[in-house]
XYZ file of C-alpha atoms in Angstrom:
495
model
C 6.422 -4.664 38.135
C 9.960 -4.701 36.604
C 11.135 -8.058 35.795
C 15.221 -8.810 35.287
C 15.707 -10.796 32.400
C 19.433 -12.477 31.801
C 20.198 -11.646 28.231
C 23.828 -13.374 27.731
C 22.918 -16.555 25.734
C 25.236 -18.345 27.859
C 23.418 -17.719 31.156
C 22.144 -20.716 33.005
C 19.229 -19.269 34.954
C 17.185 -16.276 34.747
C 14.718 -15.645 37.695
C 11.783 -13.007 38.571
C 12.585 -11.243 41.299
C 9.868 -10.856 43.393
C 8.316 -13.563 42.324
C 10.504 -16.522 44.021
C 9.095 -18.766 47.239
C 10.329 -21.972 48.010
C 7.284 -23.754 47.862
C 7.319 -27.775 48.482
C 6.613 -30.141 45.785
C 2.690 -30.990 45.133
C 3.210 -34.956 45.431
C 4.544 -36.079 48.621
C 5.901 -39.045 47.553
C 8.663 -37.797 44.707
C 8.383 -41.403 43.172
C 4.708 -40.479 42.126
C 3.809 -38.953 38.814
C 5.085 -35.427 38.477
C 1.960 -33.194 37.475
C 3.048 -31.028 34.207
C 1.108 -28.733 32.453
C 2.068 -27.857 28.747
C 1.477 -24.808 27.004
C -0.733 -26.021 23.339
C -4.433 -27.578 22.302
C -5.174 -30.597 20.256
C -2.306 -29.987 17.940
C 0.097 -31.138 20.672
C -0.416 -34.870 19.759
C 0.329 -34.543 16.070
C 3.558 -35.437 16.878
C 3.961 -36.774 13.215
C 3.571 -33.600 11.373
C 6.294 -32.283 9.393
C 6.171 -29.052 11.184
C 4.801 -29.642 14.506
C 3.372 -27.204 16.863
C 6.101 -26.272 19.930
C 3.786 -28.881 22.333
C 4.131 -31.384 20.065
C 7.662 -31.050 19.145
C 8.212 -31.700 23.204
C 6.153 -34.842 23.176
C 7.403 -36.049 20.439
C 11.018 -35.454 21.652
C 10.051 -37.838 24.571
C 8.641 -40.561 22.767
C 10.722 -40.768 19.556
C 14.370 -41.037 19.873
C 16.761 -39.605 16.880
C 20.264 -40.434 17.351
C 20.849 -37.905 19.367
C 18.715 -36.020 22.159
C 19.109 -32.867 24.393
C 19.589 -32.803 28.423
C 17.871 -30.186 30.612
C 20.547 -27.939 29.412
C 20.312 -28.013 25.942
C 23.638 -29.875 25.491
C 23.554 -33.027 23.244
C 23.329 -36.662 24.462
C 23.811 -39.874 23.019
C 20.327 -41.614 22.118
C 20.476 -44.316 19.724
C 23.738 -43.407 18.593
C 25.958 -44.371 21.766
C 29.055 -42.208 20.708
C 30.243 -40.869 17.297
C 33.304 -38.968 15.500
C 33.706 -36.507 13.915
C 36.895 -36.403 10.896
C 39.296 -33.384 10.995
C 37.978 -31.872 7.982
C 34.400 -31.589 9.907
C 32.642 -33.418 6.248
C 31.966 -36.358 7.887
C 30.156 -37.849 11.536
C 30.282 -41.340 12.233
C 27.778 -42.689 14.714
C 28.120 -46.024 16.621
C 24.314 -47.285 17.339
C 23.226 -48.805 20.428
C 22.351 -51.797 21.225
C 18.776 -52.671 21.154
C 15.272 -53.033 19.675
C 13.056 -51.186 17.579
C 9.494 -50.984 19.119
C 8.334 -53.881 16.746
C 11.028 -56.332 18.449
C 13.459 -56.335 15.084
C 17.190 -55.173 16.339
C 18.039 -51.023 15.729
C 20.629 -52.038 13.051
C 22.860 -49.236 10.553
C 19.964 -49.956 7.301
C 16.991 -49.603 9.118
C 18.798 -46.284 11.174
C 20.102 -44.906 8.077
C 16.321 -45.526 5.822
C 14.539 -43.785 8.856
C 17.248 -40.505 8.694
C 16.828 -40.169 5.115
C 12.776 -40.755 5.202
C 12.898 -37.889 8.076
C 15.383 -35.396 6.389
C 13.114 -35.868 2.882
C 9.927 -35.221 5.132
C 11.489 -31.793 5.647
C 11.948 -30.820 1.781
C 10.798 -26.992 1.630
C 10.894 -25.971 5.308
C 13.320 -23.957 6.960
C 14.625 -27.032 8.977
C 15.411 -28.982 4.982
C 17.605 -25.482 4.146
C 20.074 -26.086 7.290
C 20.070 -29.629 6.628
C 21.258 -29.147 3.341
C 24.837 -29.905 3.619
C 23.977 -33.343 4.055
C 25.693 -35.127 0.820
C 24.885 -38.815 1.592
C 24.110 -40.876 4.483
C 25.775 -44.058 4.653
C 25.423 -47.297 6.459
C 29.414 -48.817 7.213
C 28.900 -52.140 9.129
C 25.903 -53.390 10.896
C 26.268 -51.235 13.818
C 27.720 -47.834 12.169
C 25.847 -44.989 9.990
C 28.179 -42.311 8.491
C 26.735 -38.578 7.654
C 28.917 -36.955 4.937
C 28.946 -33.233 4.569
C 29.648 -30.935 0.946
C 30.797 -28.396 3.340
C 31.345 -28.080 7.396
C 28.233 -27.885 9.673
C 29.313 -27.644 12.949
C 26.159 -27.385 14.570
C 25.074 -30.570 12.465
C 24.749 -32.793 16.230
C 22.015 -29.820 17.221
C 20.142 -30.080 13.941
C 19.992 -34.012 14.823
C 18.676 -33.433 18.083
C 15.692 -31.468 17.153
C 12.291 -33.339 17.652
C 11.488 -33.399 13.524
C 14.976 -36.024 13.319
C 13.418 -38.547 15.640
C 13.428 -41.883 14.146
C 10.153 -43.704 14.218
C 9.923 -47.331 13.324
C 6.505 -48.663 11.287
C 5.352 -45.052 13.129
C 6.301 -46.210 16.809
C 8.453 -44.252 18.286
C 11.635 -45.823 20.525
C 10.992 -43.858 23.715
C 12.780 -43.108 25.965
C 9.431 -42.400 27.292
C 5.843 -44.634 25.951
C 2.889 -41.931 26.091
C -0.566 -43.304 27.093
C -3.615 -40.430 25.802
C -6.955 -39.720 27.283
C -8.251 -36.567 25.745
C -5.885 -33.618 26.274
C -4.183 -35.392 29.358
C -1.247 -38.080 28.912
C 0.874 -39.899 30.970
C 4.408 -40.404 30.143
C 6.371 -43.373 31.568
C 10.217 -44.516 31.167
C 10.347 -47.722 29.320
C 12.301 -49.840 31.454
C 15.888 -50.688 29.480
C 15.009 -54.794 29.065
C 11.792 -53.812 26.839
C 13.951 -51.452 24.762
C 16.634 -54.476 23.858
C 18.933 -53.382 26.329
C 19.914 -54.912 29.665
C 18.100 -54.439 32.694
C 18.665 -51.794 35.200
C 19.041 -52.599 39.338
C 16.432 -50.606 40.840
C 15.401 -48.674 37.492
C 11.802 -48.785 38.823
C 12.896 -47.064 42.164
C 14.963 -44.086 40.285
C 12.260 -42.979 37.736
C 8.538 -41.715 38.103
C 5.731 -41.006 35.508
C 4.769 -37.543 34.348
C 0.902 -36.599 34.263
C 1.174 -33.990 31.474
C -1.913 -31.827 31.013
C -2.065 -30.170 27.927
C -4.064 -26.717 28.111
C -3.570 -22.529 27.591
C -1.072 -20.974 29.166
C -3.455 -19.188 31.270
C -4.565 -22.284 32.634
C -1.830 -23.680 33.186
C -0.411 -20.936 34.941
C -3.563 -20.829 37.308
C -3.167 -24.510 37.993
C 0.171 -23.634 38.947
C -0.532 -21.036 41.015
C -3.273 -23.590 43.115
C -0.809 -26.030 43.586
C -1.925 -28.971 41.358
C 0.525 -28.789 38.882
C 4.585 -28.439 39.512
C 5.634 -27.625 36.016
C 4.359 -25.270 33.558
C 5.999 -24.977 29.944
C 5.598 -23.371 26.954
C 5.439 -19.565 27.915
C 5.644 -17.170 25.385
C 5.775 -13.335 24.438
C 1.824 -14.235 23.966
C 1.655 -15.183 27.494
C 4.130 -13.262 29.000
C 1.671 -10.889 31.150
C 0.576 -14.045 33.083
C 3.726 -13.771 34.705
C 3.040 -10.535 36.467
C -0.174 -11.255 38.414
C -0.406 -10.833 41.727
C -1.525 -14.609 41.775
C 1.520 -15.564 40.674
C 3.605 -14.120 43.287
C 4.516 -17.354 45.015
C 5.567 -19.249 41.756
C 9.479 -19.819 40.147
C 9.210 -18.299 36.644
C 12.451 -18.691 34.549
C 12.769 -17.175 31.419
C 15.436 -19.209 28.576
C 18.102 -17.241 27.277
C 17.274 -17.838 23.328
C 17.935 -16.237 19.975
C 15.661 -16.069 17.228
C 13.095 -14.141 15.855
C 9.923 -11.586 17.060
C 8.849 -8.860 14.781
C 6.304 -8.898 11.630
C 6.971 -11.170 8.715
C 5.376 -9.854 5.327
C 2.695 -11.754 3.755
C 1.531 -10.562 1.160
C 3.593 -8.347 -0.720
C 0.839 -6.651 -2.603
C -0.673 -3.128 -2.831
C 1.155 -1.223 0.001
C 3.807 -3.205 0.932
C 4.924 -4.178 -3.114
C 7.808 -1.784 -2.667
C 10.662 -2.615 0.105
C 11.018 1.096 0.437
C 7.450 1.019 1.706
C 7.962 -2.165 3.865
C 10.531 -0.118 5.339
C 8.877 2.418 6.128
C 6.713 0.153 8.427
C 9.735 -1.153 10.318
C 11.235 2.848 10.464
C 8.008 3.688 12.501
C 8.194 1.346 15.391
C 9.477 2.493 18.816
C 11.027 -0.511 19.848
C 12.357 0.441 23.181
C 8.541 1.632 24.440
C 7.223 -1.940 22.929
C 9.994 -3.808 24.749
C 9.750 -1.205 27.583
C 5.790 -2.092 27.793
C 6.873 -5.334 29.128
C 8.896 -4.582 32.029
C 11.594 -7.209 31.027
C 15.066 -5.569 32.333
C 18.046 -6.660 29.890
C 15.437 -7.247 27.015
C 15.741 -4.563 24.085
C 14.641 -3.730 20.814
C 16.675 -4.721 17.373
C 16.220 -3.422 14.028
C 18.872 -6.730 12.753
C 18.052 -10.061 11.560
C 20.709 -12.097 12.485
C 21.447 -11.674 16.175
C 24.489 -10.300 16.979
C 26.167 -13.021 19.197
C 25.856 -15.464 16.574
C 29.616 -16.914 16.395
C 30.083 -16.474 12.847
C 29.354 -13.158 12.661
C 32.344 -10.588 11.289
C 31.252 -7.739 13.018
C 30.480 -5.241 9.659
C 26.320 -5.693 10.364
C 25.500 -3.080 13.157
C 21.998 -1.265 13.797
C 20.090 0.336 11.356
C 19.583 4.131 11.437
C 21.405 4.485 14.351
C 22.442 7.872 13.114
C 18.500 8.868 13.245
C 16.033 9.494 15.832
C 12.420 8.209 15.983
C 11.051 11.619 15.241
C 13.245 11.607 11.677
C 12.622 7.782 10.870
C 9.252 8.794 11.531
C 8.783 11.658 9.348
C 11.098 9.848 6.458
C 8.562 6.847 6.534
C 5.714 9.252 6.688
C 6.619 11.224 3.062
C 6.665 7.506 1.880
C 2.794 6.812 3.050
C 1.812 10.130 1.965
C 3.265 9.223 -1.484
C 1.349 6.666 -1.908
C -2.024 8.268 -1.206
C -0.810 10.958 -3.232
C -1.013 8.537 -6.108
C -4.322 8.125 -6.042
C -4.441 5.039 -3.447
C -6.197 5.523 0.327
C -4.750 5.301 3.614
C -3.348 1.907 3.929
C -5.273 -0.179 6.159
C -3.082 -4.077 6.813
C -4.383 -6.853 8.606
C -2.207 -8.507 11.248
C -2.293 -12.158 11.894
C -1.303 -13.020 15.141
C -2.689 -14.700 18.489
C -4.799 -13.268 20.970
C -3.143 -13.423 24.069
C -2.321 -10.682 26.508
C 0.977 -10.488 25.038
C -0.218 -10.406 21.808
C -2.520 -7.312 22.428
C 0.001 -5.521 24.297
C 2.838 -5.434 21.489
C -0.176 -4.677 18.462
C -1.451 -2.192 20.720
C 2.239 -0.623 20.505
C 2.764 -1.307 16.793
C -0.747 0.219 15.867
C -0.298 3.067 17.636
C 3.583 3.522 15.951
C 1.590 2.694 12.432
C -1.072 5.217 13.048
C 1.559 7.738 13.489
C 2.460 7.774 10.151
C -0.848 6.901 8.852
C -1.532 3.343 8.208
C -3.747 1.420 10.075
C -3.906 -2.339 11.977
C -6.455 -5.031 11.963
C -6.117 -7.768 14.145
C -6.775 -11.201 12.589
C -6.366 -14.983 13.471
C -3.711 -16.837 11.863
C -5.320 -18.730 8.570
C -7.286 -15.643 7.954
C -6.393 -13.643 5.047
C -3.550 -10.959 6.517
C -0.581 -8.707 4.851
C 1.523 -9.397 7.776
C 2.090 -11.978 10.648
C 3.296 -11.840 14.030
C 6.747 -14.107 14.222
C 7.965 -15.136 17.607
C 10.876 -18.195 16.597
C 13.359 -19.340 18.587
C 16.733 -19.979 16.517
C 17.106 -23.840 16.743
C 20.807 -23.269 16.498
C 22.881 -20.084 17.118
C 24.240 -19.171 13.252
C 23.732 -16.620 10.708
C 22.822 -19.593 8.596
C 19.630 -19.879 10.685
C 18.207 -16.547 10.669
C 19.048 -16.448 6.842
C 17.263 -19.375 6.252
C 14.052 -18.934 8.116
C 13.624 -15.658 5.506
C 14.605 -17.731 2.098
C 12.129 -17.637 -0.502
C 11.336 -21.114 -0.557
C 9.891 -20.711 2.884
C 8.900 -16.937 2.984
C 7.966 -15.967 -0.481
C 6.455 -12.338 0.057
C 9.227 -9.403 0.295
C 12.650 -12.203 0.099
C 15.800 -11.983 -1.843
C 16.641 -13.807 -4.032
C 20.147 -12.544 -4.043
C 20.917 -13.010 -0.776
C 19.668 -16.273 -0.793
C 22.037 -17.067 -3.656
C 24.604 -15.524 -1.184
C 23.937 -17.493 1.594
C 23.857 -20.847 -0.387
C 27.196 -19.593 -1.550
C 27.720 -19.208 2.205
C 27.205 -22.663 2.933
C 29.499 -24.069 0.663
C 32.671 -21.824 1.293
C 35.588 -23.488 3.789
C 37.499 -20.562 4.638
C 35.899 -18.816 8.280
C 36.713 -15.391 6.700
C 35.127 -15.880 3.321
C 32.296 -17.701 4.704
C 31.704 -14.778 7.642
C 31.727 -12.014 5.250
C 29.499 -14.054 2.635
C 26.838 -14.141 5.519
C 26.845 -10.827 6.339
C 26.396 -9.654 2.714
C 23.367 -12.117 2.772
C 22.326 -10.470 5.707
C 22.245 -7.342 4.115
C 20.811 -8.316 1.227
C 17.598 -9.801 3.151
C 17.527 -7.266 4.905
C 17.248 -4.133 2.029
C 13.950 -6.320 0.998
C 12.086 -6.089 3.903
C 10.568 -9.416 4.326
C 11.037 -9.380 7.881
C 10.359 -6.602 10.655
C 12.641 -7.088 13.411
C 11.418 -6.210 16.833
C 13.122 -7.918 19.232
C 14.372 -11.281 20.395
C 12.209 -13.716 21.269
C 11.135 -14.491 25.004
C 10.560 -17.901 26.713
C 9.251 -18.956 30.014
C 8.061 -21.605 32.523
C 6.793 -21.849 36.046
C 8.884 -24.517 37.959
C 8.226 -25.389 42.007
C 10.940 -25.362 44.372
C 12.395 -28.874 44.215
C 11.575 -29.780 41.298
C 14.352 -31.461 39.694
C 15.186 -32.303 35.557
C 14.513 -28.794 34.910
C 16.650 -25.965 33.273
C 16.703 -22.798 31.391
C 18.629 -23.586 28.090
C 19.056 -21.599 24.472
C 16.709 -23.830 22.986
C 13.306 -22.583 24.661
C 12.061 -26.282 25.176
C 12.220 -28.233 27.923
C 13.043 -32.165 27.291
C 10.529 -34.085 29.161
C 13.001 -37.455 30.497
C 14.887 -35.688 32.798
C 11.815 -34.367 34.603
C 11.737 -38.192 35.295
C 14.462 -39.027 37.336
C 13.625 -38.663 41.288
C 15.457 -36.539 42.772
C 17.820 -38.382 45.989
């Protein structure tokens, strides 16, 4: 079965075809708890780990508010900042707060605000995440009810970066809501606070307009199934992994939307040891794939392969970073990255045999399947392992948490992905982040970008893919870049 996938970033909804029913809602009374399931395992409730897993990264988005939040589209809302500015220069952001209470009673005040941004943004020292914070210079409280964010250099995408789940702003570890979260095993119920126990004033029929959420927290397999019987309305959290699911003849009555993202999926280098010491070797790995058959195995219309890093509708991209060997065909990559593996056994060393950490999902399976048989071809062999086993390389499947070069750049920096970086184009993309002229900046990145790439850290692929089964009626709910679906809006009942 073909599926149609909508590959402009911008698009709001990308259906199945085929695969759409108007089905009614499971609860017949929309004021009762909305029956989610959510794509994770035990890790899901760690939702105070620097780097959460995706499951937990929703739950904690509903439970801990940062000053700012996402709607169902992605876009940014106020949370406990009610409205900010931003100067002309783009160096600073000046956020009113709301009014109202911490979870402990004490008033959400500028000090304590500002103590929990900078305890969160420290928390992130050394990930990906703490490199595109980095242009934070100082955050400063300016009256009681006002926290200012000063920049070294623009970051126009700063709002976004204080949206994501890690920049919620726990108090003595409570979160602020906008949802409380009651656990029983791997099942949870999530419930709007009501505004008066928040410190703010009451709603007229706030208890009429919201509804809980019974979230169920299990595989994607299983939560597809459950879907598919009719006990749950929402499924999130698909991915490339689970991507097969989707094409079951059981699942012929459900609504599967795919987000349109950016990001990352392709093989990140783990050990850069033995056969893949030499870049020209790592290359040769990513000269060998046949991306269009991988991406082809899939059935996804609109999706294609990409030997780039950085995607190429980024906004601050000059243009000058195209394709690589697009002048050669397989059969010629091919035989170039063969002479390379031959040169190495010539030298005395066997036929390279790397181990592959990545899940083992029917997704999974399908693209190693594809990637061992485009390795063989040249003569090195795949192993299968799970991650936190030993391995040479790693699956990656990442979707960009905001759409610049600057975040594709930094997800490869050596601080965060040691094995097979550049040290020179990280130097270039710090230089990057510091530059105020578009032009200079834009052609900084893309020399980064090159850079990065002639290591051979990173095997591109493809871009990532995201989905979610969503009933017929089911309001709260929409594909959005981000590839994760806030849980509050699933709350309101539809009128």
């Amino acid at each position: 079965m073909a599926y149609r996938f909508c590959h402009s970033r911008r698009a709001l909804v990308a259906l199945i075809p085929g695969l759409v029913l108007a089905l009614a809602s499971c609860g017949a009374d929309r004021r009762g708890a909305l029956p989610v399931a959510l794509a994770g395992d035990e890790t899901a409730f760690q939702t105070a780990a620097t780097r959460p897993s995706p499951a937990a990264q929703v739950l904690r988005a509903a439970t801990v508010e940062g000053l700012v939040g996402f709607d169902a589209q992605g876009r940014v809302v106020p949370a406990i900042a009610e409205r900010w500015i931003v100067t002309d220069d783009g160096l600073s952001y000046i956020f009113r707060l709301r009014d109202g209470t911490w979870p402990d009673g004490t008033p959400i005040d500028a000090p304590s605000v500002a103590a929990a941004l900078r305890r969160a943004r420290a928390a992130l020292a050394g990930t990906a995440l703490g490199l595109d914070l980095a242009p934070i210079d100082e955050i400063r409280v300016m009256t009681d009810r006002v926290v200012e964010v000063d920049l070294s250099a623009p970051l126009p995408d700063l709002l976004t970066l204080l949206a994501q789940p890690e920049l919620g702003l726990p108090r003595t570890r409570l979160g602020s809501g906008p949802l409380g979260l009651r656990r029983e095993g791997l099942v949870a119920s999530l419930s709007p606070i009501p505004p008066e126990k928040r410190g703010m004033p009451a709603q007229d029929g706030f208890s009429r307009s919201v509804r809980p959420l019974h979230v169920e927290v299990e595989s994607m397999a299983i939560a597809a199934k459950r879907f598919n019987d009719g006990l749950v309305d929402v499924a999130l959290g698909g991915t490339i992994d689970s991507l097969p699911l989707a094409g079951t003849t059981m699942l012929s009555r459900g609504n599967v939307q795919l987000d349109p993202v950016m990001g990352l999926f392709g093989l990140q280098v783990l050990r850069a040891q033995g056969f893949l010491a030499d870049p020209l070797r790592r290359e040769a790995l990513a000269l060998a794939i046949d991306r269009d058959g991988l991406v082809g195995a899939f059935g996804i219309g609109g999706w294609s392969g990409t030997t780039r890093l950085v995607s190429p509708e980024v906004p601050d991209s000059d243009g000058s970073v195209g394709e690589r060997w697009s002048d050669s065909t397989l059969d010629q990559r091919r035989a170039l990255a063969r002479q390379r593996v031959l040169a190495w056994m010539a030298a005395g060393e066997g036929a390279p045999r790397l181990r592959v950490a990545a899940p083992d999902g029917p997704g999974s399976r399908l693209a190693l399947a594809r990637i061992g048989a485009d390795f063989a071809s040249i003569g090195v062999q795949i192993e299968r392992v799970d991650e936190g086993q030993p391995a040479d390389l790693r699956l990656v499947d990442t979707v960009a948490r905001y759409t610049r070069a600057a975040w594709f750049l930094n997800q490869l920096a050596c601080p965060v992905s040691p094995a097979g970086c550049s040290a020179a184009g990280d130097a270039l993309a710090a230089q990057a982040r510091t530059e105020r002229d578009p032009q200079a900046r834009m052609a900084l990145l893309a020399q980064a970008e090159r850079a990065v790439t002639a290591a051979n850290g990173f095997i591109p692929i493809a871009r990532p893919l995201r989905w979610s089964l969503v009933r017929s009626g089911v309001t709260g709910f929409s594909p959005n870049p981000w590839g994760w679906h806030p849980l509050p809006p699933l709350t309101v009942v539809p009128k």
